């Protein structure tokens, strides 16, 4: 929108200059402070307006260039920050994985220790049960022999 307005203004200035060329080119007394000379005042003013426009465009282009360079630098910094964040996140995942692996190993060791103690307890109970059964069988045998010895007499 602004570019269109500026273009229309430049075209209006060019059109007025073309339509009024004789008036712009008419010589007149021009004073520059210390001296006075004959020159076309309209052409001097048109030249100064053109020079001002050239400097304005150069300023706008340099400003836009510096903004683009700043945006590029900012984009690079953001990319570096993003990479750092990704590395930190990957580091956290690695740390979490190692922590979980340690916890898994500890839980596995604790579980195996518990299973070993339960196996030992079960083996001890089985042995006690075997001993009790053997003692009962021995006692029954002894009682049966004692009865059979009494019946023989």
XYZ file of N, CA and C in Angstrom, residues 19-107:
267
model
N 5.018 18.225 -17.880
C 4.030 19.166 -18.406
C 4.475 20.626 -18.265
N 5.284 20.915 -17.281
C 5.709 22.289 -17.015
C 7.213 22.454 -17.224
N 7.750 21.776 -18.209
C 9.196 21.791 -18.423
C 9.711 23.191 -18.726
N 8.995 23.968 -19.535
C 9.468 25.309 -19.866
C 9.551 26.184 -18.623
N 8.580 26.054 -17.750
C 8.585 26.854 -16.526
C 9.728 26.414 -15.618
N 9.962 25.104 -15.533
C 11.049 24.583 -14.685
C 12.411 24.989 -15.243
N 12.512 25.044 -16.582
C 13.797 25.343 -17.212
C 14.030 26.838 -17.358
N 13.071 27.678 -16.992
C 13.238 29.132 -17.120
C 14.306 29.612 -16.160
N 15.176 30.420 -16.653
C 16.287 30.928 -15.858
C 15.804 32.056 -14.956
N 16.356 32.075 -13.754
C 16.004 33.131 -12.810
C 17.200 33.388 -11.913
N 17.128 34.431 -11.118
C 18.200 34.755 -10.176
C 18.090 33.811 -8.965
N 19.169 33.079 -8.702
C 19.193 32.132 -7.575
C 20.246 32.631 -6.597
N 19.872 32.747 -5.320
C 20.797 33.191 -4.283
C 21.118 31.995 -3.390
N 22.406 31.784 -3.132
C 22.846 30.698 -2.249
C 23.483 31.266 -0.985
N 23.187 32.448 -0.661
C 23.693 33.071 0.559
C 24.834 34.022 0.274
N 25.987 33.541 -0.133
C 27.142 34.389 -0.396
C 27.158 34.969 -1.809
N 26.498 34.292 -2.717
C 26.518 34.785 -4.088
C 25.181 34.542 -4.769
N 24.986 35.209 -5.882
C 23.761 35.097 -6.665
C 24.166 34.799 -8.098
N 23.411 33.881 -8.738
C 23.708 33.551 -10.138
C 22.424 33.222 -10.862
N 22.506 33.188 -12.217
C 21.345 32.852 -13.049
C 21.337 31.347 -13.285
N 20.219 30.672 -12.947
C 20.060 29.227 -13.166
C 18.575 28.918 -13.167
N 18.210 27.768 -13.749
C 16.794 27.368 -13.708
C 16.454 26.843 -12.309
N 15.698 27.620 -11.556
C 15.357 27.271 -10.171
C 14.532 25.984 -10.112
N 13.615 25.789 -11.048
C 12.782 24.583 -11.067
C 13.620 23.323 -11.233
N 14.652 23.379 -12.122
C 15.515 22.214 -12.319
C 16.383 21.961 -11.085
N 16.833 23.045 -10.450
C 17.600 22.866 -9.204
C 16.746 22.183 -8.139
N 15.512 22.636 -7.984
C 14.618 22.030 -6.988
C 14.291 20.583 -7.352
N 14.073 20.314 -8.651
C 13.800 18.936 -9.091
C 15.015 18.040 -8.854
N 16.199 18.571 -9.124
C 17.430 17.819 -8.875
C 17.616 17.514 -7.401
N 17.385 18.531 -6.548
C 17.505 18.311 -5.102
C 16.463 17.309 -4.599
N 15.241 17.370 -5.163
C 14.201 16.402 -4.787
C 14.625 14.992 -5.205
N 15.210 14.869 -6.410
C 15.693 13.550 -6.879
C 16.823 13.047 -5.987
N 17.759 13.938 -5.631
C 18.865 13.564 -4.746
C 18.340 13.111 -3.386
N 17.339 13.847 -2.868
C 16.730 13.462 -1.595
C 16.065 12.093 -1.706
N 15.393 11.831 -2.816
C 14.738 10.540 -3.023
C 15.768 9.413 -3.091
N 16.911 9.672 -3.782
C 17.970 8.648 -3.877
C 18.523 8.342 -2.490
N 18.814 9.397 -1.692
C 19.309 9.163 -0.338
C 18.272 8.447 0.528
N 17.010 8.783 0.364
C 15.944 8.123 1.118
C 15.871 6.636 0.767
N 15.931 6.318 -0.521
C 15.899 4.909 -0.944
C 17.131 4.165 -0.435
N 18.302 4.822 -0.491
C 19.523 4.184 0.025
C 19.401 3.918 1.529
N 18.835 4.886 2.266
C 18.651 4.708 3.704
C 17.692 3.560 3.991
N 16.587 3.509 3.249
C 15.600 2.442 3.455
C 16.216 1.085 3.134
N 16.988 1.019 2.049
C 17.628 -0.261 1.690
C 18.663 -0.682 2.730
N 19.435 0.273 3.244
C 20.419 -0.094 4.272
C 19.714 -0.526 5.554
N 18.621 0.154 5.890
C 17.848 -0.224 7.077
C 17.252 -1.619 6.910
N 16.701 -1.866 5.731
C 16.128 -3.192 5.478
C 17.213 -4.263 5.486
N 18.384 -3.946 4.932
C 19.502 -4.898 4.952
C 19.939 -5.216 6.365
N 20.022 -4.179 7.224
C 20.431 -4.436 8.611
C 19.371 -5.249 9.344
N 18.105 -5.002 9.041
C 17.033 -5.802 9.671
C 17.129 -7.249 9.209
N 17.383 -7.447 7.919
C 17.525 -8.820 7.410
C 18.728 -9.521 8.040
N 19.831 -8.802 8.192
C 21.019 -9.398 8.819
C 20.736 -9.739 10.279
N 20.032 -8.851 10.968
C 19.665 -9.106 12.367
C 18.731 -10.308 12.468
N 17.778 -10.384 11.541
C 16.862 -11.533 11.541
C 17.623 -12.822 11.269
N 18.575 -12.762 10.362
C 19.379 -13.959 10.061
C 20.204 -14.368 11.282
N 20.829 -13.380 11.942
C 21.606 -13.679 13.145
C 20.700 -14.260 14.231
N 19.523 -13.671 14.369
C 18.565 -14.170 15.369
C 18.141 -15.602 15.039
N 17.925 -15.885 13.762
C 17.539 -17.241 13.350
C 18.654 -18.231 13.665
N 19.897 -17.815 13.408
C 21.030 -18.703 13.729
C 21.118 -18.948 15.228
N 20.941 -17.885 16.020
C 20.980 -18.052 17.475
C 19.853 -18.972 17.949
N 18.675 -18.806 17.358
C 17.549 -19.676 17.723
C 17.849 -21.122 17.349
N 18.493 -21.331 16.204
C 18.851 -22.689 15.788
C 19.853 -23.289 16.775
N 20.844 -22.486 17.190
C 21.821 -22.966 18.166
C 21.126 -23.310 19.485
N 20.213 -22.437 19.922
C 19.478 -22.700 21.161
C 18.613 -23.949 21.038
N 18.003 -24.127 19.866
C 17.178 -25.310 19.632
C 18.039 -26.568 19.686
N 19.234 -26.507 19.083
C 20.130 -27.662 19.119
C 20.573 -27.954 20.545
N 20.875 -26.889 21.317
C 21.242 -27.097 22.716
C 20.099 -27.726 23.508
N 18.893 -27.251 23.251
C 17.732 -27.821 23.940
C 17.529 -29.280 23.549
N 17.717 -29.589 22.256
C 17.583 -30.979 21.812
C 18.643 -31.861 22.455
N 19.880 -31.347 22.552
C 20.948 -32.120 23.195
C 20.653 -32.318 24.674
N 20.152 -31.268 25.325
C 19.817 -31.387 26.748
C 18.689 -32.390 26.951
N 17.709 -32.364 26.051
C 16.600 -33.309 26.153
C 17.093 -34.733 25.924
N 17.972 -34.900 24.932
C 18.536 -36.224 24.682
C 19.356 -36.678 25.878
N 20.077 -35.746 26.488
C 20.862 -36.076 27.677
C 19.940 -36.506 28.818
N 18.830 -35.802 28.977
C 17.877 -36.186 30.028
C 17.295 -37.570 29.752
N 16.988 -37.850 28.488
C 16.477 -39.175 28.148
C 17.519 -40.252 28.431
N 18.776 -39.961 28.087
C 19.847 -40.920 28.360
C 19.990 -41.136 29.863
N 19.941 -40.033 30.615
C 20.043 -40.133 32.068
C 18.871 -40.914 32.641
N 17.673 -40.654 32.136
C 16.490 -41.378 32.592
C 16.615 -42.859 32.263
N 17.104 -43.149 31.067
C 17.273 -44.550 30.679
C 18.259 -45.256 31.600
N 19.399 -44.614 31.873
C 20.379 -45.250 32.754
C 19.802 -45.412 34.163
N 19.032 -44.418 34.647
C 18.409 -44.525 35.963
C 17.429 -45.697 35.991
N 16.610 -45.794 34.938
C 15.644 -46.898 34.881
C 16.346 -48.249 34.784
N 17.453 -48.302 34.051
C 18.206 -49.558 33.964
C 18.760 -49.947 35.328
N 19.288 -48.966 36.062
C 19.810 -49.245 37.408
C 18.680 -49.722 38.316
N 17.529 -49.045 38.250
C 16.388 -49.455 39.060
C 15.930 -50.865 38.689
N 15.941 -51.164 37.403
C 15.539 -52.499 36.947
C 16.496 -53.557 37.469
N 17.784 -53.271 37.387
C 18.775 -54.229 37.881
C 18.615 -54.424 39.385
N 18.422 -53.322 40.114
C 18.242 -53.437 41.568
C 16.984 -54.238 41.899
N 15.899 -53.983 41.184
C 14.660 -54.719 41.425
C 14.844 -56.191 41.077
